[in-house]
Coordinates of C-alpha atoms in Angstrom, one line a residue:
X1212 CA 17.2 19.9 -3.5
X1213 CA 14.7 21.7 -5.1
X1214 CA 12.5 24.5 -3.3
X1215 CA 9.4 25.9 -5.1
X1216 CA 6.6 28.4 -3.9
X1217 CA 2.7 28.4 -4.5
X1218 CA 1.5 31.2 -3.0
X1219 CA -2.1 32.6 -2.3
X1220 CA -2.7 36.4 -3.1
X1221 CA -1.7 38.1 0.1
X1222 CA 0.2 40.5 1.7
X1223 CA 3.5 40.3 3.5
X1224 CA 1.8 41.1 6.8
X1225 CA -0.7 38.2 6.2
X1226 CA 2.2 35.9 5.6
X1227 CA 3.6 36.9 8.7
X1228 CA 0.4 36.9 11.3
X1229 CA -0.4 32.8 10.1
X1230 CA 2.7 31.5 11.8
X1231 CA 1.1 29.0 14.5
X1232 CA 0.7 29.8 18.1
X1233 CA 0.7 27.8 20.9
X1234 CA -2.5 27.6 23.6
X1235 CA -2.2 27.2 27.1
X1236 CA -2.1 23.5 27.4
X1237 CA 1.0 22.8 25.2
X1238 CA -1.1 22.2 22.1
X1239 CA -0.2 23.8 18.5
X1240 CA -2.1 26.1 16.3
X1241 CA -3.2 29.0 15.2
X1242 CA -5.3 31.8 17.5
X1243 CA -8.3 30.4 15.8
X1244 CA -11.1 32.9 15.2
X1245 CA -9.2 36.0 14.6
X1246 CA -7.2 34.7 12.0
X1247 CA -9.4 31.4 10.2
X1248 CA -10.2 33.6 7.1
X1249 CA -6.1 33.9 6.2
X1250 CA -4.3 31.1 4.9
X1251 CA -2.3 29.1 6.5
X1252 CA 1.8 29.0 5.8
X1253 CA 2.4 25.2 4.9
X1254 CA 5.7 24.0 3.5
X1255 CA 6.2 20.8 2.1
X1256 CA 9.5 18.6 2.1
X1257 CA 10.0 15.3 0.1
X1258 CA 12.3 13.0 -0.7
X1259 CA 11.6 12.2 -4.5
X1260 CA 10.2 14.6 -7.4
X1261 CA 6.7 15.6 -6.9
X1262 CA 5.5 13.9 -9.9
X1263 CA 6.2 10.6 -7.7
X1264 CA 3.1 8.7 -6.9
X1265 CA 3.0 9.1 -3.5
X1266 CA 4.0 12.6 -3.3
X1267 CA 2.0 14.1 -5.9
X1268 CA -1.3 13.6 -4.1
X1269 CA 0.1 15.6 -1.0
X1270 CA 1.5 18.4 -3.4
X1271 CA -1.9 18.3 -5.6
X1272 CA -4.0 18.7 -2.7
X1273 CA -1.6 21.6 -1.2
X1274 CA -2.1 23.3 -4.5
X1275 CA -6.1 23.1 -4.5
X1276 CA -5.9 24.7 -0.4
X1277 CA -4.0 27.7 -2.2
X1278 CA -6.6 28.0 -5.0
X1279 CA -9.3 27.6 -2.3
X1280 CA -7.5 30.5 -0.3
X1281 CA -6.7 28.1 2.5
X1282 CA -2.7 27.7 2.3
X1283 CA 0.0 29.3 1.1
X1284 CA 2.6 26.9 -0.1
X1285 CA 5.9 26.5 -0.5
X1286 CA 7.6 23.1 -1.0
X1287 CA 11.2 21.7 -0.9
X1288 CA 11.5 18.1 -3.5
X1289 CA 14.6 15.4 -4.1
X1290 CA 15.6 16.2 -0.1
X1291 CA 18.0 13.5 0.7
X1292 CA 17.5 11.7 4.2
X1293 CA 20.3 13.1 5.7
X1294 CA 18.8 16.9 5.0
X1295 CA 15.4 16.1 5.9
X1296 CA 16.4 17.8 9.6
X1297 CA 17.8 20.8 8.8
X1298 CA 15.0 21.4 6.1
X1299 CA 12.2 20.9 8.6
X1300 CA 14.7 23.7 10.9
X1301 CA 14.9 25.9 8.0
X1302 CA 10.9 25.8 7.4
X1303 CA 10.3 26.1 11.1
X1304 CA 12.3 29.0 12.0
X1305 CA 10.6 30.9 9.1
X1306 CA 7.5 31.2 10.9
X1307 CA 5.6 28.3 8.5
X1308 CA 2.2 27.0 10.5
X1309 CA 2.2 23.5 9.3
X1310 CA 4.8 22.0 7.9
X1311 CA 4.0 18.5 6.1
X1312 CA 6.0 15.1 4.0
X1313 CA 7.4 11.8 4.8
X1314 CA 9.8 10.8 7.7
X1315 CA 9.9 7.1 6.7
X1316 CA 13.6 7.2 6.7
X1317 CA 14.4 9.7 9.3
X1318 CA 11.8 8.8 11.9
X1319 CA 14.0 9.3 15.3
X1320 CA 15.6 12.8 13.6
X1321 CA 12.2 14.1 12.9
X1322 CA 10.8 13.9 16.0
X1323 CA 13.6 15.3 17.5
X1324 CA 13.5 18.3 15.8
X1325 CA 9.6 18.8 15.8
X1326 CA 10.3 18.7 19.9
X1327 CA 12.6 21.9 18.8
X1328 CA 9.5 23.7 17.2
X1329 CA 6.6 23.2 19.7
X1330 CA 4.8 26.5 18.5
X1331 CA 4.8 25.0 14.5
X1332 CA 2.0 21.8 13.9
X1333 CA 4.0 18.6 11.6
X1334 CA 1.5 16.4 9.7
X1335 CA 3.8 14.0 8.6
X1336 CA 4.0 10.8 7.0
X1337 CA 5.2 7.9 9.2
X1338 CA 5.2 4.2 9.5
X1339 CA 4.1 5.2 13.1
X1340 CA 1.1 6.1 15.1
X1341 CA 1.2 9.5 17.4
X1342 CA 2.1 9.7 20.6
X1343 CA 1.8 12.3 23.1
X1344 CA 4.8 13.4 24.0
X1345 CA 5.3 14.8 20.8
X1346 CA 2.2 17.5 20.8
X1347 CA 2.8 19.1 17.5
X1348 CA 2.9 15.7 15.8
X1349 CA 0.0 14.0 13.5
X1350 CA 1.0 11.4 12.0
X1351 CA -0.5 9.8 8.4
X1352 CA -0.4 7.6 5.7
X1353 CA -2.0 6.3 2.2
X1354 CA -4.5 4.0 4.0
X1355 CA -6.4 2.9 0.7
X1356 CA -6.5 -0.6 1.3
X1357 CA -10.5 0.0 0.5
X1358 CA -9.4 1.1 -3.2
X1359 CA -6.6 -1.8 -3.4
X1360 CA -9.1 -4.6 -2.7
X1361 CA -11.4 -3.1 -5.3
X1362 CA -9.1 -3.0 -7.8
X1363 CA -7.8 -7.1 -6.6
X1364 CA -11.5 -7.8 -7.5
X1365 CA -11.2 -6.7 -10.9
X1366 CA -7.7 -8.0 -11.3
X1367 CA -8.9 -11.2 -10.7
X1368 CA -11.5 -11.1 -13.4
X1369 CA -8.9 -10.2 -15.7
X1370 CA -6.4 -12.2 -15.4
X1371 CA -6.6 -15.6 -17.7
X1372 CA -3.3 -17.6 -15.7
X1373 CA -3.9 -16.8 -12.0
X1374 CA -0.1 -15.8 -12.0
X1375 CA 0.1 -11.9 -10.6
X1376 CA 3.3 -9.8 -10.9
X1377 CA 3.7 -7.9 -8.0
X1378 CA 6.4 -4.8 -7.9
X1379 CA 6.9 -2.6 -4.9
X1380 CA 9.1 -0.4 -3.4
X1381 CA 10.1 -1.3 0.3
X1382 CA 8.4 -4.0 2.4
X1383 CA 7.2 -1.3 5.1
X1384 CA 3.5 -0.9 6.4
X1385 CA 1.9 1.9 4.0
X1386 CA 3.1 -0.4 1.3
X1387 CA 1.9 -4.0 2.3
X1388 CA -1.1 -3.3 3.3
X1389 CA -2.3 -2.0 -0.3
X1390 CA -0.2 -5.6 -1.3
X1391 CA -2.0 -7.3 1.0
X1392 CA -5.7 -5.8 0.2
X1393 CA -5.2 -6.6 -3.5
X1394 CA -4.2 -9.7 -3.5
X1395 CA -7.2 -10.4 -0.9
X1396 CA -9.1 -8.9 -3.8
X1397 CA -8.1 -10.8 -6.4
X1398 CA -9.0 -14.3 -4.4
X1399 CA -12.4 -12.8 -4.5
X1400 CA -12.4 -13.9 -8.5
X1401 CA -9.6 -16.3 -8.4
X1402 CA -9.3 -18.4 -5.6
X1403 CA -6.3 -20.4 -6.2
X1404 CA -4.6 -17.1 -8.2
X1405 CA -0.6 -17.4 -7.7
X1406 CA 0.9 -14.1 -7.0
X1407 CA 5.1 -13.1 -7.5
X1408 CA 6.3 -9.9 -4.9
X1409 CA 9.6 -8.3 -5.1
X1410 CA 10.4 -5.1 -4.4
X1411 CA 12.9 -2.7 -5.4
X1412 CA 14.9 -0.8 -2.5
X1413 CA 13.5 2.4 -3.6
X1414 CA 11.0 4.6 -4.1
X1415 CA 11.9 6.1 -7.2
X1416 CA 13.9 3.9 -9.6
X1417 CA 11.5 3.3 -12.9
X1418 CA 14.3 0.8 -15.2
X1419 CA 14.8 -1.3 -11.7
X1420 CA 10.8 -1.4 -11.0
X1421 CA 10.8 -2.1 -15.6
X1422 CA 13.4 -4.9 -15.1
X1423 CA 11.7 -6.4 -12.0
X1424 CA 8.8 -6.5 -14.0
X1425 CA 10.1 -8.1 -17.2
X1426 CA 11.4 -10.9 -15.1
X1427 CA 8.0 -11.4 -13.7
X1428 CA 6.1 -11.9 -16.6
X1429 CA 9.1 -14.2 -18.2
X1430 CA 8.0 -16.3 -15.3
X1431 CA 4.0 -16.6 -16.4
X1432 CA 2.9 -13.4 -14.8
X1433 CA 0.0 -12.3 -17.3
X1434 CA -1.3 -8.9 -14.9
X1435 CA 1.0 -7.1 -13.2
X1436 CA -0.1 -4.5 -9.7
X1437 CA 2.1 -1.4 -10.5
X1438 CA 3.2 -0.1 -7.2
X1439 CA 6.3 1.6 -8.8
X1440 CA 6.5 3.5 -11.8
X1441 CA 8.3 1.1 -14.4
X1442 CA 6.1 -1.7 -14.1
X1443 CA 3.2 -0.3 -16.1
X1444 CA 5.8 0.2 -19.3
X1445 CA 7.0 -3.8 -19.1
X1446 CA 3.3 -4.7 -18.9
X1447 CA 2.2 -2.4 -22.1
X1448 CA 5.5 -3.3 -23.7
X1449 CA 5.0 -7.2 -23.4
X1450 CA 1.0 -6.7 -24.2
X1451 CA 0.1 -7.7 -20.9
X1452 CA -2.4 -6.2 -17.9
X1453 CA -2.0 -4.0 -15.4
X1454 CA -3.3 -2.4 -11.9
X1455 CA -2.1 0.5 -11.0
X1456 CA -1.7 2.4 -7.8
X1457 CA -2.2 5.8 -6.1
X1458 CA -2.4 7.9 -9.1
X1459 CA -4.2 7.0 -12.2
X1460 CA -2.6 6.3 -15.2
X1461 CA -4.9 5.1 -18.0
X1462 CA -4.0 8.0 -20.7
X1463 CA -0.7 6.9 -20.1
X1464 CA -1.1 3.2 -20.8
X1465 CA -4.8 2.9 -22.3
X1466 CA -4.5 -0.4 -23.5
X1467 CA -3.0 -1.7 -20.3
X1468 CA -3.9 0.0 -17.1
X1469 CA -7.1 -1.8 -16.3
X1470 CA -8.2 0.3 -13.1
X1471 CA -6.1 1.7 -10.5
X1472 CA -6.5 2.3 -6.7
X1473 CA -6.3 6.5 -5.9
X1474 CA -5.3 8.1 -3.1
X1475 CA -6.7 11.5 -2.1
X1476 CA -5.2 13.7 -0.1
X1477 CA -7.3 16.6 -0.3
X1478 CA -9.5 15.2 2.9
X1479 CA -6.3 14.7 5.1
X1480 CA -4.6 18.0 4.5
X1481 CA -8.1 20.4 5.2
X1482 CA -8.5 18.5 8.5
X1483 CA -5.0 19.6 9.1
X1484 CA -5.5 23.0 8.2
X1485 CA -8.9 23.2 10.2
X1486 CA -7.3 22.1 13.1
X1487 CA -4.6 24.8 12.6
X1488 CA -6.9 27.4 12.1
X1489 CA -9.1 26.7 15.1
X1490 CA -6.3 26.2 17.7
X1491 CA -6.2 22.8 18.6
X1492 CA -4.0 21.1 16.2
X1493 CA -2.5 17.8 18.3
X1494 CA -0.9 14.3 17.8
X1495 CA -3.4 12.5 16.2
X1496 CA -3.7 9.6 13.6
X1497 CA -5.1 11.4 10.5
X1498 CA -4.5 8.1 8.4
X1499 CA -8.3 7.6 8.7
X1500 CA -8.6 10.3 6.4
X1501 CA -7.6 8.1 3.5
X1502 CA -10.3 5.5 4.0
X1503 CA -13.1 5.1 1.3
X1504 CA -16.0 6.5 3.4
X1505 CA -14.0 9.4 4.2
X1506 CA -13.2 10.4 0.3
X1507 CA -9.6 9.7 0.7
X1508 CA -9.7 6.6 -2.1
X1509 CA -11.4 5.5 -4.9
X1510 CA -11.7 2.9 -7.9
X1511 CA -10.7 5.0 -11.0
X1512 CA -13.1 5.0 -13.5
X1513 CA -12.4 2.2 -16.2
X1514 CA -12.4 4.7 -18.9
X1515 CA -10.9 2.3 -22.2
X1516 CA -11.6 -0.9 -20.4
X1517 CA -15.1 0.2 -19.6
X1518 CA -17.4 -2.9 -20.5
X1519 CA -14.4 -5.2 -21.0
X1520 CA -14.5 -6.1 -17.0
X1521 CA -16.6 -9.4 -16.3
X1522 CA -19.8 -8.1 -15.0
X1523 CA -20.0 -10.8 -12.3
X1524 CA -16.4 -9.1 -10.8
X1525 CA -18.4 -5.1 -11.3
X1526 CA -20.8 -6.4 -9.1
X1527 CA -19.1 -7.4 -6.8
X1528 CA -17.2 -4.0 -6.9
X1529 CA -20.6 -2.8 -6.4
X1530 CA -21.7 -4.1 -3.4
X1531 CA -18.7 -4.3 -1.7
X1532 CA -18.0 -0.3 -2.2
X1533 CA -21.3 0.2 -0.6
X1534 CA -20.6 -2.0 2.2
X1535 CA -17.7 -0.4 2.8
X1536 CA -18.7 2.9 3.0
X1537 CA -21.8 1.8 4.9
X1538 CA -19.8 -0.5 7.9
X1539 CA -21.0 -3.2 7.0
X1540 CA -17.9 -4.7 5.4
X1541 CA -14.4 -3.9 6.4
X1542 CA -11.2 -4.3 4.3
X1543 CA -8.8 -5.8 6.6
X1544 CA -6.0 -3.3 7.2
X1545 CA -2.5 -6.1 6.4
X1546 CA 0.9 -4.7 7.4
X1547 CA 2.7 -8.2 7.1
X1548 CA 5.3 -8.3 4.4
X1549 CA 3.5 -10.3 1.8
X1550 CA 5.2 -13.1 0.3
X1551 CA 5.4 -14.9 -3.7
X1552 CA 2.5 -17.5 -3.6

């Protein structure tokens, strides 16, 4: 494991005094008024290197509370599954008032412990919604199905066979859903498109995700949707297309990452840290965060393939971003594992 520290300018004393509190119904948080102007003490645990997709967003946004002087951070990477409990014990009995990550493999373990800790708040991601009788428990994930289906639209413009590459890590919820939205995206341009899906057993294995990839496109595949890192380099090595997810990596691959779905989690972690701050942090589903109207998602800008996008497929982006945001269209929210078609 790996433990690293972002820390806001502030005392000692100040670290101290933002440990959470609990009120007198059971519910987590801070005292509220007499302590919203110091920042909070959040500590983050994850299971991969915080340059992984996923991850990264939670640990970018973490670092732009401590340069807005609403966190101070501290953050533990490459935890195994095993540890995960005695991390979040470790960051709880130091006094830290939110703790935040993943729990997707340690989902029973966490919650035990987090019944252990009743006076910190946990804003953790989890294949699951909240439930009460865990108080101190908000539960969230990367629900940017909005910014996958945008992206499917513009996949399906692109691609000349119909035959979509499809490369993810785990068939669990947060990741099928974005599957799922995409490729109802791409039926928006190509009807009768034909898609491949495999996924890898991890979250972090880039040769796996490249040789997954390879095969893909050996089988017809001419655009490939780059859930995992790995995919992106078979595309731009066999002069091929690609969507990307999450994170945008156009100045990585300019000439082969079309557009890519982001995730910002920036809206999801100061809801947290209001919530902290005002005293009545409780189980709650802040997954809604990440929808488009809410500023958790976007359609990266195009950047190199700016004009190269049909312009009948960037209409359709168009309207269908302002319909989202507006109510009047919803992106089906897909957990079903989606299957090679």
């Amino acid at each position: 494991m790996t433990f690293k520290t972002r820390r806001a300018g502030i005392s000692r004393r100040q670290l101290m005094v933002t440990a959470a509190g609990v009120t007198a119904t059971g519910i987590v948080g801070l005292p509220g008024r007499a302590f919203a102007a110091d920042p909070i003490k959040v500590a983050g645990i994850y299971t991969v290197p915080v340059e992984q997709q996923w991850v990264s967003r939670i640990h970018k946004a973490a670092e732009a509370a401590v340069g807005a002087g609403t966190a101070d951070y501290v953050y533990t990477e490459n935890t195994a599954n095993t540890d995960y409990p005695r991390v979040m014990r470790e960051y709880a009995e130091q006094g830290y008032g939110l703790i935040v990550g993943e729990i997707f493999g340690v989902e029973q373990e966490a919650r035990e412990v987090v019944d252990e800790y009743p006076d910190t708040a946990f804003l953790l991601g989890s294949s699951f919604l909240q439930d009460e009788a865990h108080p101190n428990l908000a539960v969230f994930d990367n629900y940017i199905q909005d910014a996958s289906y945008l992206s499917g639209i513009i996949a399906g413009a692109m691609t000349q066979s119909g035959n979509i590459g499809m490369v993810g890590g785990f068939p669990i919820p947060e990741v099928n859903r974005l599957m799922n939205a995409f490729m109802a995206g791409v039926r928006e341009m190509k009807p009768d498109a034909s898609f491949q899906v495999s996924f890898i057993g991890s979250w972090f294995d880039p040769p796996k995700a490249k040789e997954t990839a390879f095969a893909m496109i050996d089988n017809g595949a001419d655009l490939m949707y780059a859930e995992r890192f790995g995919v992106s380099d078979a595309a731009q090595e066999r002069g091929i297309l690609a969507i990307g997810n999450v994170i945008d990596t156009q100045a990585d691959y300019p000439e082969t990452v079309v557009a890519s779905a982001l995730w910002h989690f920036e809206p999801t972690l100061n809801a947290a840290l209001e919530r902290v701050a005002a005293g009545d942090f409780k189980a709650d589903n802040y997954g809604v965060y990440s929808f488009l109207k809410e500023g958790g998602c976007s359609l990266a800008p195009l950047g190199t393939f700016e004009g190269k996008v049909p312009e009948e497929a960037m209409a359709l982006v168009a309207e269908r971003e302002a319909a989202i945001k507006d109510g009047s269209f919803t992106v089906e929210i897909d957990d079903s594992e989606p299957k090679s078609a």
